[in-house]
Coordinates of C-alpha atoms in Angstrom, one line a residue:
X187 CA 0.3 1.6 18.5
X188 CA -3.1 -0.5 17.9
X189 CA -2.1 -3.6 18.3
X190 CA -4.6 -5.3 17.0
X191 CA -4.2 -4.5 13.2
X192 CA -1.6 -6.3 11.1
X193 CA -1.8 -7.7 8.2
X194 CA -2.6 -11.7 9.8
X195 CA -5.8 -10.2 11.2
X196 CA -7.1 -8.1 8.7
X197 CA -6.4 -11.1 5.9
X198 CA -8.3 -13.4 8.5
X199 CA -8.9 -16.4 8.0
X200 CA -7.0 -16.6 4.8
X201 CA -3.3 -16.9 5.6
X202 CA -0.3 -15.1 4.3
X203 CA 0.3 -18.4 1.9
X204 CA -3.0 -18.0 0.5
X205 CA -2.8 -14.5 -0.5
X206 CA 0.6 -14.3 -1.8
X207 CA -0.6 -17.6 -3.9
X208 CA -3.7 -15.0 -5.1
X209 CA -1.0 -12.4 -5.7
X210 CA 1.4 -14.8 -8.0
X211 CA -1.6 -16.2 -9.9
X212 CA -3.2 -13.0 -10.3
X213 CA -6.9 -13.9 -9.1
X214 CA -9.5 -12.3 -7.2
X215 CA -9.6 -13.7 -3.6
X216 CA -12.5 -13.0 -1.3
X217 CA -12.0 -12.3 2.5
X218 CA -14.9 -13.7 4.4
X219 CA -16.9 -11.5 6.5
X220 CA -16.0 -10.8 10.1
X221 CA -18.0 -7.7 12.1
X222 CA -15.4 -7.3 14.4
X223 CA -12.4 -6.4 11.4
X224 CA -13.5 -3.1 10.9
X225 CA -14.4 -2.3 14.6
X226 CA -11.9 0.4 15.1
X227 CA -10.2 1.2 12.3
X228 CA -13.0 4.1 10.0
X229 CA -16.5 5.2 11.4
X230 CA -18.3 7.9 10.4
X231 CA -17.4 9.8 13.1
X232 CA -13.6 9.4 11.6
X233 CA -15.2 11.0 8.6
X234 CA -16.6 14.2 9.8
X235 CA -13.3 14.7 11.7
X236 CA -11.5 14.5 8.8
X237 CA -14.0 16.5 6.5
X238 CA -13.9 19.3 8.6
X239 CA -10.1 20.1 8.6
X240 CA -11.3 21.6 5.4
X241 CA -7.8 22.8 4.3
X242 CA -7.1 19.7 4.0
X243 CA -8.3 18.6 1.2
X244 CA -8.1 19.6 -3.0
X245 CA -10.2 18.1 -5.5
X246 CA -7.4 15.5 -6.6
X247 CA -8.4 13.7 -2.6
X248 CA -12.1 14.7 -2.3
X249 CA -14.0 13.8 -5.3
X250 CA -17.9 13.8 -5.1
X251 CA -19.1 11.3 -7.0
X252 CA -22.5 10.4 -9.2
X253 CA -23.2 8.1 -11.3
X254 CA -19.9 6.5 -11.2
X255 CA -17.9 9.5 -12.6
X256 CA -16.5 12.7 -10.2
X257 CA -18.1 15.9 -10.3
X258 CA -16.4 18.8 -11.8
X259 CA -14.3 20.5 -9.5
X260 CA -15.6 23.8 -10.6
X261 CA -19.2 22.3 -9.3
X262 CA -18.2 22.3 -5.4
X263 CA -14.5 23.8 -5.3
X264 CA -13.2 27.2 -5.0
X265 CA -9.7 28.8 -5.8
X266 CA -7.6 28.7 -2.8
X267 CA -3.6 28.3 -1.8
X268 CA -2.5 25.5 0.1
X269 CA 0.0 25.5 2.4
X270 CA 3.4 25.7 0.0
X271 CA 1.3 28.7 -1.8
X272 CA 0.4 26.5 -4.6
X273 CA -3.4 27.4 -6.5
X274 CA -5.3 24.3 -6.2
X275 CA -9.3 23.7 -6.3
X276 CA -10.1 23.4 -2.5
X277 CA -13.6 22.1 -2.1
X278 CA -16.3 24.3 -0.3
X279 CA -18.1 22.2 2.6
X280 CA -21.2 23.6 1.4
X281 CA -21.3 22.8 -1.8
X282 CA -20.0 18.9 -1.0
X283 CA -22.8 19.2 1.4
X284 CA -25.5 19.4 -1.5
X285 CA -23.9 17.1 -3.8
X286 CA -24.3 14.5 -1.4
X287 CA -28.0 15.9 -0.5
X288 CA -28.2 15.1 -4.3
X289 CA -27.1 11.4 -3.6
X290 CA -23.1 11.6 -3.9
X291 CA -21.1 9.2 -2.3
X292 CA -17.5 10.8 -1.7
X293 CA -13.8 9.3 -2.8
X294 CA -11.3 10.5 -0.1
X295 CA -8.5 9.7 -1.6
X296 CA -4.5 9.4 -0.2
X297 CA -6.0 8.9 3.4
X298 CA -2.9 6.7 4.6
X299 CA -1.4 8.6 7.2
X300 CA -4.8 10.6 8.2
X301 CA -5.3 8.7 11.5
X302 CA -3.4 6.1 13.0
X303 CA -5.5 3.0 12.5
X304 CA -5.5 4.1 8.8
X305 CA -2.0 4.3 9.2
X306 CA -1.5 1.0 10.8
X307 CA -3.7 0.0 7.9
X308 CA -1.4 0.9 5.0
X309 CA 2.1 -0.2 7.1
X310 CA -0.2 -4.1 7.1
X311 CA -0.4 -4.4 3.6
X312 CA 2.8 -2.4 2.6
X313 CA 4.5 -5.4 4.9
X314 CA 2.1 -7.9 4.0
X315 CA 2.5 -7.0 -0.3
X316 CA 6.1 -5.7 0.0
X317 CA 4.8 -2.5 -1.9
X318 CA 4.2 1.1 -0.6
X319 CA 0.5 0.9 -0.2
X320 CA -2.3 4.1 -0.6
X321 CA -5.7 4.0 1.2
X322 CA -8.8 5.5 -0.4
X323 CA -12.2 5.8 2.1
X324 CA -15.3 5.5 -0.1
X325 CA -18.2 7.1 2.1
X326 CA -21.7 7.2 1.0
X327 CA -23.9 8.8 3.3
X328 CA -27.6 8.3 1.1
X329 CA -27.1 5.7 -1.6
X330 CA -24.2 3.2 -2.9
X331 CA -23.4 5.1 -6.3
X332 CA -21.7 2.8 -9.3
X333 CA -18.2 1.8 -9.5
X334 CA -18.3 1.9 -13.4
X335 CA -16.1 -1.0 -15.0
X336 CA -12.3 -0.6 -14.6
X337 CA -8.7 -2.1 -13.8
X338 CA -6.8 -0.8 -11.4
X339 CA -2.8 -0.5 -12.4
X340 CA -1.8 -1.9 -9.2
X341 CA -3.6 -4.5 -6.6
X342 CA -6.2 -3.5 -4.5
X343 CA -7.8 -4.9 -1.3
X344 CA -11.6 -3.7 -1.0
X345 CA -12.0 -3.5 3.0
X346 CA -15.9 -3.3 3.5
X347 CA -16.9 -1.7 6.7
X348 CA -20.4 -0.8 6.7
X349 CA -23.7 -1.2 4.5
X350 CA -23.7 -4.3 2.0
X351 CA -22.1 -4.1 -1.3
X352 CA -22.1 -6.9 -4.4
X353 CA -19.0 -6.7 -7.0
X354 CA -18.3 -8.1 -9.9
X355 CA -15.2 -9.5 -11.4
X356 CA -15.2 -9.8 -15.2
X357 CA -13.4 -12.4 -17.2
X358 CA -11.3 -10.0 -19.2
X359 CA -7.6 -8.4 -17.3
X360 CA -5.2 -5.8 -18.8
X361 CA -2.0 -7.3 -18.6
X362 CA 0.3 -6.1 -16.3
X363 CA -1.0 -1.9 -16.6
X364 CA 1.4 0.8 -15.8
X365 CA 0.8 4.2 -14.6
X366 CA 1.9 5.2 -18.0
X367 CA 0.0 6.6 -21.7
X368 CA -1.1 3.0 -23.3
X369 CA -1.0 1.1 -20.2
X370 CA -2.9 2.9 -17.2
X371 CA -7.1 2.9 -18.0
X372 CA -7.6 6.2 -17.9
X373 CA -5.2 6.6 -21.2
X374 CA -7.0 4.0 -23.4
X375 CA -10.4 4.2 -25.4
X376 CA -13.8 3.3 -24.2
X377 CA -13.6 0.9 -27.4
X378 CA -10.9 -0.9 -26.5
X379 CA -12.3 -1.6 -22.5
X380 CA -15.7 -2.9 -24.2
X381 CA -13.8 -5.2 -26.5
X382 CA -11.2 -6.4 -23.5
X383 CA -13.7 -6.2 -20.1
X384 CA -14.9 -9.6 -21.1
X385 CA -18.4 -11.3 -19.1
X386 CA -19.3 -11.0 -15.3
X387 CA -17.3 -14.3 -14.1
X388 CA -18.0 -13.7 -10.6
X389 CA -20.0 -11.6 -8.2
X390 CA -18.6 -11.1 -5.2
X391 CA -21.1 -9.6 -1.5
X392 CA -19.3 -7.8 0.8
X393 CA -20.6 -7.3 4.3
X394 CA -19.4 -5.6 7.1
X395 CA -15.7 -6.7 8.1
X396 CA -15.6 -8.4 4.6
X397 CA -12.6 -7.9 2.4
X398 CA -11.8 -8.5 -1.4
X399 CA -8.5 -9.0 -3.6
X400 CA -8.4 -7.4 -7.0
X401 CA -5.3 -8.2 -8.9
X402 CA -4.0 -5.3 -11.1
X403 CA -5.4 -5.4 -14.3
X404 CA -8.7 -7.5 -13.7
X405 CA -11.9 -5.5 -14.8
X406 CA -14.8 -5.2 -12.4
X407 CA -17.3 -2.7 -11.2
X408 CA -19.7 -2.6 -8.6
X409 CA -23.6 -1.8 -9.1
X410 CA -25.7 1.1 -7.6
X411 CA -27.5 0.1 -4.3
X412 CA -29.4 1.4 -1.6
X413 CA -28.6 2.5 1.6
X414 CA -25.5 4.0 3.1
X415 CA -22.1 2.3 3.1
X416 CA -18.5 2.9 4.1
X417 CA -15.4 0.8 2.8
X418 CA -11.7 1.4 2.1
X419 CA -9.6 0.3 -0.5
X420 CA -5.7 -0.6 -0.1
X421 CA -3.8 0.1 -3.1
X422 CA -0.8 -1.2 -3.6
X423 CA 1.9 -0.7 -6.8
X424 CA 5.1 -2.8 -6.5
X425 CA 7.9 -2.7 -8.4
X426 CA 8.5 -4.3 -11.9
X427 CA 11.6 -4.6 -13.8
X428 CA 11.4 -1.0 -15.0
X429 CA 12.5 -0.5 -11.7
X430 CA 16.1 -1.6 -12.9
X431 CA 16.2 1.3 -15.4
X432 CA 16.5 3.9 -12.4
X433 CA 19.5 2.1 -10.9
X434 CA 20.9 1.5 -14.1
X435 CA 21.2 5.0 -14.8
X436 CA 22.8 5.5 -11.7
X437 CA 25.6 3.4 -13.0
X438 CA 25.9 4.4 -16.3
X439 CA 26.4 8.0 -14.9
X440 CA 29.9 6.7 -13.9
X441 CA 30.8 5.6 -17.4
X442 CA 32.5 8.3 -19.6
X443 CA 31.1 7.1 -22.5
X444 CA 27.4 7.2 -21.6
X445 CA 28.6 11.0 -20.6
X446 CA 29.5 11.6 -24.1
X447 CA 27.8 13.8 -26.1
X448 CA 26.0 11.9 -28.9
X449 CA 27.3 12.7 -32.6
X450 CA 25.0 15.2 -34.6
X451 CA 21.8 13.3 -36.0
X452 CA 23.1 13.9 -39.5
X453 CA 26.4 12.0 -39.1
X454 CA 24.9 8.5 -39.5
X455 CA 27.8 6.3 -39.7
X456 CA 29.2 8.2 -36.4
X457 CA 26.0 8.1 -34.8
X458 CA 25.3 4.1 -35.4
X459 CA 29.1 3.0 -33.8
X460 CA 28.6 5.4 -30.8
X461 CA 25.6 3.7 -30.4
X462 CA 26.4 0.1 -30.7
X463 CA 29.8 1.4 -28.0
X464 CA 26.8 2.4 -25.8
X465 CA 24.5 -1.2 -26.2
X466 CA 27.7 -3.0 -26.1
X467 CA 28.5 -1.7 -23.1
X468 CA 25.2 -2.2 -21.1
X469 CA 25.1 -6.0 -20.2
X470 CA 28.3 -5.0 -18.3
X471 CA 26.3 -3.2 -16.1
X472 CA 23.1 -5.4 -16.2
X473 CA 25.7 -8.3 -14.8
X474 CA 27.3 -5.8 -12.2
X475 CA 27.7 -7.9 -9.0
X476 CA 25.4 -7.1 -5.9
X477 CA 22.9 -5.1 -8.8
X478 CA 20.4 -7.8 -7.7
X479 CA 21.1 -6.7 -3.7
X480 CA 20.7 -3.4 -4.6
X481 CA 17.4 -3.6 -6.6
X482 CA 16.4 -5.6 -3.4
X483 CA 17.4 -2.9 -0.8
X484 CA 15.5 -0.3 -2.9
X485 CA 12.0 -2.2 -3.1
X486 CA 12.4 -2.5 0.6
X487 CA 13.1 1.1 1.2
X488 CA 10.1 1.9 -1.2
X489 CA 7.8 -0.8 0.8
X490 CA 8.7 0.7 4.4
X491 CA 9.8 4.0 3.9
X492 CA 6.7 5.7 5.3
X493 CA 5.6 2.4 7.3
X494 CA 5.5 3.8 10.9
X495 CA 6.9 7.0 12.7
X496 CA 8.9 7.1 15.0
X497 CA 8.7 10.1 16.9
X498 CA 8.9 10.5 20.7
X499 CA 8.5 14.0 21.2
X500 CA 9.4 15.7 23.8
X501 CA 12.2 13.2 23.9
X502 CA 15.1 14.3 21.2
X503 CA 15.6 10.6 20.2
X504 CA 13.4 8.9 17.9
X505 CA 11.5 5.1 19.0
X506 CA 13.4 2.4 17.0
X507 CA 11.5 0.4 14.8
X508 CA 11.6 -2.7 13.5
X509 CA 9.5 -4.9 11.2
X510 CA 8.7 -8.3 12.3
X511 CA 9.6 -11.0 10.0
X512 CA 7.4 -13.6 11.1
X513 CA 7.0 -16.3 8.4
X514 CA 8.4 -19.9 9.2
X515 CA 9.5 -18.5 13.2
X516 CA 8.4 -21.3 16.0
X517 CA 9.0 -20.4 20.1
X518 CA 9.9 -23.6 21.8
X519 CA 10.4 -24.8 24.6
X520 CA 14.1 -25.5 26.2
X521 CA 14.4 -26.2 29.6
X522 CA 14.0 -23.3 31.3
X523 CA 13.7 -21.3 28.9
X524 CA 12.7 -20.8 25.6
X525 CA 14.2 -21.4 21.7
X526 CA 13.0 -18.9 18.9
X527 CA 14.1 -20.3 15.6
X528 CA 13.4 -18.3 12.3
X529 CA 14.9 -18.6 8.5
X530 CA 17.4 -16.2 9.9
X531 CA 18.5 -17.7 12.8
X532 CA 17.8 -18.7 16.1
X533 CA 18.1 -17.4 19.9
X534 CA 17.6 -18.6 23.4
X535 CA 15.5 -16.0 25.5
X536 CA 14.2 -16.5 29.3
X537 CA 10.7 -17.8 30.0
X538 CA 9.4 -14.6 31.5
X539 CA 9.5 -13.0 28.1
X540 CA 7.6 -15.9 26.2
X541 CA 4.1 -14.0 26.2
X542 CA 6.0 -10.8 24.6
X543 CA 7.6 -12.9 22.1
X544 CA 4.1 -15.0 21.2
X545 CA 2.7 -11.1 20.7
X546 CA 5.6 -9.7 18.7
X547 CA 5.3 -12.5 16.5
X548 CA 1.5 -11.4 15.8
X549 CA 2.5 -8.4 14.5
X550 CA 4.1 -6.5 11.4
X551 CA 6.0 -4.0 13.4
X552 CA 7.1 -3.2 16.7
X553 CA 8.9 0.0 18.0
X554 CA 11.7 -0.8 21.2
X555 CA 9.0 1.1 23.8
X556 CA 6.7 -1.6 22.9
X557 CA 8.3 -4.4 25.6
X558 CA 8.0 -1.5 28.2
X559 CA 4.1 -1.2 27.2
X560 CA 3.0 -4.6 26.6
X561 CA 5.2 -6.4 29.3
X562 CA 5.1 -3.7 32.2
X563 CA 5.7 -6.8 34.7
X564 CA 8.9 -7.9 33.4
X565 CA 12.3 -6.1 34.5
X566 CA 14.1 -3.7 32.4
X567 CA 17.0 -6.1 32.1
X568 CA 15.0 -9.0 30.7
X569 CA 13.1 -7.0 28.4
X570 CA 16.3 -6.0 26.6
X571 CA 17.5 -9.9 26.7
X572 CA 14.1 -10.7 24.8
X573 CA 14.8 -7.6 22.4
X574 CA 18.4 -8.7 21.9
X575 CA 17.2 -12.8 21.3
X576 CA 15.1 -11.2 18.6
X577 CA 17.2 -9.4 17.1
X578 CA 19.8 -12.1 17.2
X579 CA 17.1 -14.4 15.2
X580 CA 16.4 -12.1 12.5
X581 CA 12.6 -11.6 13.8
X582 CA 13.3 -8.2 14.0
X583 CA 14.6 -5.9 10.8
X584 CA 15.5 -2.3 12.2
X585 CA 14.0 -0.2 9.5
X586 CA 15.2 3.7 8.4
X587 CA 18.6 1.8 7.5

């Protein structure tokens, strides 16, 4: 585990307050620079690694890209099978070599699990947002090509880690975009952006180990530049009330009546009552009791599902792990020993375990070998006391349940 990426750190020095304030008011929030926030977690050296695993990658998560659009696959790709046998455009190294002799910069897209700081990086904001979160790497070796004017459907956090880069944040938002016809950019008409992208309200310069919100829906774009640069972008798609429709089917897949078949199309009268039996019926399930908890259980799921593995291998049983739930927790002092007191609850643990507690609490997730690593001087026993105290204070979540 690198424990020195979580979500506190790579937000720094805005708090978790400020950006969930930016989140509910839907406005841009810039991140000031720090050259030591990126140390670690993409180089270019990360980059060749990854590029040359050259089955890795398809033309939907290596896109070329010039002048602000992607090259045609058919321009540096080859037909090829991937590993489930599946034809896909696989891009020759080659070719991607002279497109970016040409000046491409490259979009490597659904990078998230592809090492483990970039790993570490998506379980941050996926705890940090409460939504699953996707990383693309934007690498551009020769020259900073155009980001052309857009909205994203869901947030995104621009993590600048090498080179300088200006963007700008128009006026104009789509309001609240789905990935769906009519609501996601791609689907609607260069028209309607130019009537709806609104004035530059803001420009926004991004050094190295600077970071930028982008709430879903806001226009912006980033100009051409010179020289190289290297940033990532976080994206992150939480859940919305159409969310409810999944686990409303669920229900209604219990009711007889929504098993029914519908009466024919040219029986109107028949058609009209089965259907007002049908709406009629709804609010019932709408109201259930515990639907609420259960729409609640399933964004968590969604948020942590892929947050952090927890393999062990060769050992047959996997690491526990456990998501620390940090916000409004104080360590105190009692007597000997000391008082951890959360929104959940509260626990006494023994002084000798204070320093893993201050650390535990700096983090978004922890796995039960982590006491072991990070407080090798303290006995087995009061390692598990300190696990146990907090547990019993609701820091820590065990997550996969």
């Amino acid at each position: 585990m690198m424990t020195d990426i979580s979500f506190k750190n790579l937000i720094a020095p805005e708090s978790a307050e400020s950006f969930a304030a930016a989140m509910r008011d839907r406005r841009p929030l810039a991140i000031a620079e720090d050259a030591g926030r990126g140390s670690g977690l993409f180089s270019w050296d990360d980059a060749n690694r990854l590029l040359n695993v050259s089955k890795l990658w398809s033309a939907q998560t290596l896109r070329p890209i010039v002048d602000g659009a992607p090259v045609d696959p058919q321009d540096y790709c080859f037909q090829a099978r991937n590993r489930d046998s599946q034809l896909l455009w696989r891009p020759d190294p080659e070719a991607v070599v002279e497109q970016i002799a040409a000046g491409a910069a490259l979009e490597l897209d659904a990078a998230e699990t592809l090492t483990p700081a970039l790993a570490r990086v998506a379980a941050a904001f996926q705890s940090g947002l409460g939504a699953p979160c996707s990383v693309m790497i934007n690498a551009a070796p020769t020259a900073l090509q155009p980001v052309t004017a857009r909205f994203q459907t869901g947030d995104c956090v621009v993590l600048n880690l090498e080179g300088v880069r200006t963007w700008r944040l128009f006026s104009g938002s789509f309001e609240y975009p789905l990935d769906s016809p009519g609501y996601a950019f791609d689907s609607l008409p260069i028209d309607f952006h130019e009537v709806n992208c609104g004035g530059v309200e803001q420009e926004v310069t991004l050094g190295p180990g600077a970071g930028l919100y982008i709430p879903a829906g806001r226009y912006h774009d980033a100009p051409a530049g010179a020289g190289s640069g290297l940033h990532l972008e976080i994206h992150a798609l939480r859940p919305t009330g159409l969310d409810l429709a999944s686990l409303l089917e669920d229900l209604v897949s219990g009711d007889a009546l929504y098993r029914t078949a519908m009466p024919r199309f040219d029986d109107a009268a028949g058609h009209d009552a089965h259907f007002a039996a049908l709406s009629a019926r709804l609010p019932q399930f709408a109201s259930e009791e515990g639907l609420a908890a259960r729409m609640r259980d399933a964004q968590r799921r969604s948020a942590f599902r892929d947050c952090v593995g927890g393999f062990t291998l060769p050992s047959q049983a996997d690491a526990v792990v456990y998501r620390v739930r940090a916000s409004g927790a104080k360590l105190v002092r009692r007597g000997q020993d000391w008082l951890l007191r959360t929104p959940h609850g509260k626990a006494t643990m023994p002084a000798v375990a204070r320093d893993f507690a201050e650390w535990v609490l700096e983090q978004d997730f922890v796995t039960d070998g982590d006491a072991a690593r990070v407080a090798p001087d303290i006995s087995a026993s009061d390692r598990e006391a300190a696990l146990a105290a907090l547990r019993d204070a609701g820091l820590l979540e065990a997550m996969g349940v």
